[in-house]
Amino acid sequence: VSQSRYWNTGGSGKFNGSTSYLTAGTNADWKFLSDGTSDWTIDFMMHPFSTSGFGLVGTNVYSQAGSYGMFVSTNIDAAGSSAPNTVMFSLLRGVDGERFDVISTANTILNNWNHIAVTFNSTSKTGNIFINGANSASFNASAWSFASNNPGNPLNIGRTPPDFDGSPTGYRDWE
C-alpha cells in the first residue's frame, strides 16, 4: 500500500465553479484508477458552496468523448441531469464511448464539510462510495471491459465543466 505523493498539504483550496482547479502528475501516473489491475482507495474532504458545479476528482472530464479514465462528481446523474448533493463514480472507455456509472443513495451536505471515499477491489472488480463514513453505494464492475490505455488527463481536482464550486482538501489515494 502506498499513499499518493500529490496534494495532501493540510490546507484547502477555494474553487469558484468556473476557472479554478488543480492538476497533479501525468496521465500515466493515474492509469491504475481506471485499468482494473490494482486495488485502490481515494478519499478527500469537500465543502460545496452550491449545487451548480460537479467536477470533484478525475482523470477525465465528464463531457470528454473518446477518452479513457475515471471521475468522481457531484450534483449530476449518469444522463447528465441535475441530481443535487449526490456523488457519482464513473469509468470511461474511449474506444467505444462506453461508461460505467454508479450514483450514491445518500447525499452530501451543502455548505458543510463532507468526507468522500471510493474504494475498488481489483480481484472482484467491486467497490463502494462512502459519504461521511456511511456506505452510500456499492458497485460490481466485473462485466465492464477495462481498458489498458492511459487516462485522457492527469488527475484533476475540481475540474469537469461546470467546475466544482466549493473547497476541497486532503486528497489521498492508496494503491
mmCIF file of C-alpha atoms in Angstrom:
data_model
loop_
_atom_site.group_PDB
_atom_site.id
_atom_site.type_symbol
_atom_site.label_atom_id
_atom_site.label_comp_id
_atom_site.label_asym_id
_atom_site.label_seq_id
_atom_site.Cartn_x
_atom_site.Cartn_y
_atom_site.Cartn_z
ATOM 1 C CA VAL A 1 0.000 0.000 0.000
ATOM 2 C CA SER A 2 1.431 3.347 -0.961
ATOM 3 C CA GLN A 3 -0.061 6.755 -0.329
ATOM 4 C CA SER A 4 -0.168 9.417 -3.008
ATOM 5 C CA ARG A 5 2.620 11.968 -3.157
ATOM 6 C CA TYR A 6 0.199 14.519 -4.588
ATOM 7 C CA TRP A 7 -1.805 17.265 -2.901
ATOM 8 C CA ASN A 8 -2.101 16.495 0.770
ATOM 9 C CA THR A 9 -0.972 19.836 2.120
ATOM 10 C CA GLY A 10 -3.197 20.215 5.168
ATOM 11 C CA GLY A 11 -4.898 23.317 3.730
ATOM 12 C CA SER A 12 -7.874 23.689 1.444
ATOM 13 C CA GLY A 13 -8.437 25.238 -1.939
ATOM 14 C CA LYS A 14 -11.304 27.513 -2.832
ATOM 15 C CA PHE A 15 -12.733 26.898 -6.280
ATOM 16 C CA ASN A 16 -15.082 29.328 -7.987
ATOM 17 C CA GLY A 17 -17.029 26.873 -10.159
ATOM 18 C CA SER A 18 -15.690 28.115 -13.488
ATOM 19 C CA THR A 19 -11.937 28.674 -13.810
ATOM 20 C CA SER A 20 -10.163 27.177 -10.794
ATOM 21 C CA TYR A 21 -8.975 23.588 -10.370
ATOM 22 C CA LEU A 22 -5.790 21.613 -9.639
ATOM 23 C CA THR A 23 -3.897 19.168 -11.841
ATOM 24 C CA ALA A 24 -1.437 16.570 -10.483
ATOM 25 C CA GLY A 25 1.075 14.248 -12.139
ATOM 26 C CA THR A 26 0.955 12.882 -15.664
ATOM 27 C CA ASN A 27 -1.710 10.809 -17.404
ATOM 28 C CA ALA A 28 0.311 7.604 -16.873
ATOM 29 C CA ASP A 29 0.579 8.252 -13.094
ATOM 30 C CA TRP A 30 -3.161 7.653 -12.728
ATOM 31 C CA LYS A 31 -3.701 4.672 -15.043
ATOM 32 C CA PHE A 32 -4.240 2.395 -12.016
ATOM 33 C CA LEU A 33 -7.500 4.232 -11.222
ATOM 34 C CA SER A 34 -9.196 3.044 -14.413
ATOM 35 C CA ASP A 35 -7.457 -0.052 -15.811
ATOM 36 C CA GLY A 36 -8.849 -2.540 -13.251
ATOM 37 C CA THR A 37 -5.463 -4.031 -12.289
ATOM 38 C CA SER A 38 -4.958 -2.516 -8.809
ATOM 39 C CA ASP A 39 -6.844 -2.261 -5.547
ATOM 40 C CA TRP A 40 -7.208 1.406 -4.602
ATOM 41 C CA THR A 41 -8.924 3.883 -2.336
ATOM 42 C CA ILE A 42 -9.270 7.615 -2.898
ATOM 43 C CA ASP A 43 -10.593 9.956 -0.268
ATOM 44 C CA PHE A 44 -10.906 13.678 0.262
ATOM 45 C CA MET A 45 -12.951 16.324 2.030
ATOM 46 C CA MET A 46 -15.227 18.708 0.147
ATOM 47 C CA HIS A 47 -17.217 21.762 1.224
ATOM 48 C CA PRO A 48 -19.737 22.563 -1.542
ATOM 49 C CA PHE A 49 -20.964 26.169 -1.836
ATOM 50 C CA SER A 50 -23.686 25.403 -4.396
ATOM 51 C CA THR A 51 -25.219 22.569 -6.393
ATOM 52 C CA SER A 52 -24.203 24.032 -9.752
ATOM 53 C CA GLY A 53 -20.713 22.604 -10.345
ATOM 54 C CA PHE A 54 -19.881 18.930 -10.399
ATOM 55 C CA GLY A 55 -16.214 18.144 -11.048
ATOM 56 C CA LEU A 56 -14.597 16.655 -7.930
ATOM 57 C CA VAL A 57 -11.721 14.291 -8.775
ATOM 58 C CA GLY A 58 -10.886 12.553 -12.022
ATOM 59 C CA THR A 59 -8.577 11.664 -14.875
ATOM 60 C CA ASN A 60 -11.172 12.639 -17.421
ATOM 61 C CA VAL A 61 -13.799 15.306 -17.711
ATOM 62 C CA TYR A 62 -17.479 14.379 -17.824
ATOM 63 C CA SER A 63 -18.058 15.539 -21.380
ATOM 64 C CA GLN A 64 -14.766 14.414 -22.971
ATOM 65 C CA ALA A 65 -15.834 11.876 -25.587
ATOM 66 C CA GLY A 66 -13.394 9.304 -26.900
ATOM 67 C CA SER A 67 -11.172 9.325 -23.854
ATOM 68 C CA TYR A 68 -10.281 6.925 -21.047
ATOM 69 C CA GLY A 69 -10.300 7.384 -17.288
ATOM 70 C CA MET A 70 -12.418 7.767 -14.185
ATOM 71 C CA PHE A 71 -14.054 10.582 -12.275
ATOM 72 C CA VAL A 72 -15.961 11.286 -9.094
ATOM 73 C CA SER A 73 -18.546 14.021 -9.462
ATOM 74 C CA THR A 74 -21.379 15.603 -7.519
ATOM 75 C CA ASN A 75 -24.761 17.128 -8.396
ATOM 76 C CA ILE A 76 -25.236 15.141 -11.621
ATOM 77 C CA ASP A 77 -26.576 11.762 -12.710
ATOM 78 C CA ALA A 78 -25.443 9.414 -15.489
ATOM 79 C CA ALA A 79 -27.754 11.085 -18.021
ATOM 80 C CA GLY A 80 -26.206 14.485 -17.302
ATOM 81 C CA SER A 81 -29.263 15.707 -15.406
ATOM 82 C CA SER A 82 -29.183 17.633 -12.163
ATOM 83 C CA ALA A 83 -29.009 15.401 -9.063
ATOM 84 C CA PRO A 84 -28.221 17.841 -6.221
ATOM 85 C CA ASN A 85 -25.886 16.656 -3.459
ATOM 86 C CA THR A 86 -25.339 13.143 -4.867
ATOM 87 C CA VAL A 87 -21.937 11.608 -5.623
ATOM 88 C CA MET A 88 -21.306 9.646 -8.829
ATOM 89 C CA PHE A 89 -18.329 7.398 -9.686
ATOM 90 C CA SER A 90 -17.687 6.751 -13.400
ATOM 91 C CA LEU A 91 -15.309 4.745 -15.562
ATOM 92 C CA LEU A 92 -14.857 5.749 -19.218
ATOM 93 C CA ARG A 93 -13.627 3.626 -22.120
ATOM 94 C CA GLY A 94 -12.860 5.866 -25.059
ATOM 95 C CA VAL A 95 -12.521 3.278 -27.802
ATOM 96 C CA ASP A 96 -16.284 2.756 -27.890
ATOM 97 C CA GLY A 97 -17.513 5.668 -25.777
ATOM 98 C CA GLU A 98 -18.869 3.348 -23.070
ATOM 99 C CA ARG A 99 -19.342 4.495 -19.474
ATOM 100 C CA PHE A 100 -19.898 2.711 -16.197
ATOM 101 C CA ASP A 101 -21.682 4.884 -13.602
ATOM 102 C CA VAL A 102 -22.823 4.393 -10.020
ATOM 103 C CA ILE A 103 -24.666 7.066 -8.009
ATOM 104 C CA SER A 104 -24.828 7.433 -4.241
ATOM 105 C CA THR A 105 -28.012 6.804 -2.327
ATOM 106 C CA ALA A 106 -27.062 9.288 0.403
ATOM 107 C CA ASN A 107 -26.461 12.991 -0.079
ATOM 108 C CA THR A 108 -23.660 15.363 0.756
ATOM 109 C CA ILE A 109 -24.486 18.377 2.923
ATOM 110 C CA LEU A 110 -24.406 21.784 1.226
ATOM 111 C CA ASN A 111 -22.259 24.474 2.945
ATOM 112 C CA ASN A 112 -20.659 21.847 5.172
ATOM 113 C CA TRP A 113 -17.550 19.660 5.131
ATOM 114 C CA ASN A 114 -18.187 16.175 3.720
ATOM 115 C CA HIS A 115 -15.806 13.207 3.605
ATOM 116 C CA ILE A 116 -15.920 11.253 0.326
ATOM 117 C CA ALA A 117 -14.176 7.908 -0.245
ATOM 118 C CA VAL A 118 -14.302 5.499 -3.181
ATOM 119 C CA THR A 119 -12.780 2.003 -2.952
ATOM 120 C CA PHE A 120 -12.047 -0.584 -5.637
ATOM 121 C CA ASN A 121 -11.057 -4.268 -5.344
ATOM 122 C CA SER A 122 -9.265 -5.469 -8.494
ATOM 123 C CA THR A 123 -9.892 -9.173 -7.850
ATOM 124 C CA SER A 124 -13.678 -8.982 -7.516
ATOM 125 C CA LYS A 125 -13.996 -5.751 -9.588
ATOM 126 C CA THR A 126 -16.250 -4.341 -6.853
ATOM 127 C CA GLY A 127 -16.198 -1.095 -4.923
ATOM 128 C CA ASN A 128 -18.042 1.334 -2.717
ATOM 129 C CA ILE A 129 -18.784 5.033 -2.386
ATOM 130 C CA PHE A 130 -18.735 6.335 1.182
ATOM 131 C CA ILE A 131 -20.173 9.701 2.214
ATOM 132 C CA ASN A 132 -19.324 10.879 5.720
ATOM 133 C CA GLY A 133 -18.359 7.344 6.749
ATOM 134 C CA ALA A 134 -21.548 5.627 5.557
ATOM 135 C CA ASN A 135 -21.588 3.228 2.621
ATOM 136 C CA SER A 136 -23.754 5.084 0.131
ATOM 137 C CA ALA A 137 -23.345 2.828 -2.916
ATOM 138 C CA SER A 138 -21.795 -0.495 -3.818
ATOM 139 C CA PHE A 139 -20.903 -1.459 -7.350
ATOM 140 C CA ASN A 140 -19.856 -4.502 -9.315
ATOM 141 C CA ALA A 141 -17.858 -3.766 -12.455
ATOM 142 C CA SER A 142 -16.986 -7.403 -13.237
ATOM 143 C CA ALA A 143 -18.834 -7.213 -16.572
ATOM 144 C CA TRP A 144 -17.014 -3.985 -17.532
ATOM 145 C CA SER A 145 -14.269 -4.405 -20.113
ATOM 146 C CA PHE A 146 -11.412 -2.391 -18.601
ATOM 147 C CA ALA A 147 -9.066 -0.568 -20.973
ATOM 148 C CA SER A 148 -5.288 -0.620 -20.634
ATOM 149 C CA ASN A 149 -4.882 2.873 -22.123
ATOM 150 C CA ASN A 150 -3.621 5.827 -20.138
ATOM 151 C CA PRO A 151 -6.375 8.170 -18.933
ATOM 152 C CA GLY A 152 -7.309 11.183 -21.029
ATOM 153 C CA ASN A 153 -5.817 13.616 -18.489
ATOM 154 C CA PRO A 154 -3.661 13.728 -15.388
ATOM 155 C CA LEU A 155 -5.575 13.848 -12.102
ATOM 156 C CA ASN A 156 -7.795 16.925 -11.939
ATOM 157 C CA ILE A 157 -9.336 18.165 -8.707
ATOM 158 C CA GLY A 158 -12.344 20.428 -9.108
ATOM 159 C CA ARG A 159 -12.472 20.219 -12.917
ATOM 160 C CA THR A 160 -15.311 18.957 -15.072
ATOM 161 C CA PRO A 161 -17.203 21.813 -16.651
ATOM 162 C CA PRO A 162 -19.038 23.212 -14.842
ATOM 163 C CA ASP A 163 -16.238 23.052 -12.312
ATOM 164 C CA PHE A 164 -16.730 22.358 -8.605
ATOM 165 C CA ASP A 165 -17.951 25.371 -6.609
ATOM 166 C CA GLY A 166 -16.528 24.927 -3.134
ATOM 167 C CA SER A 167 -13.452 23.976 -1.133
ATOM 168 C CA PRO A 168 -11.704 20.616 -1.415
ATOM 169 C CA THR A 169 -8.915 19.429 0.875
ATOM 170 C CA GLY A 170 -6.870 16.421 1.877
ATOM 171 C CA TYR A 171 -6.954 14.368 -1.320
ATOM 172 C CA ARG A 172 -5.300 10.970 -0.703
ATOM 173 C CA ASP A 173 -5.058 7.767 -2.683
ATOM 174 C CA TRP A 174 -3.709 4.344 -1.885
ATOM 175 C CA GLU A 175 -2.786 1.685 -4.369
#
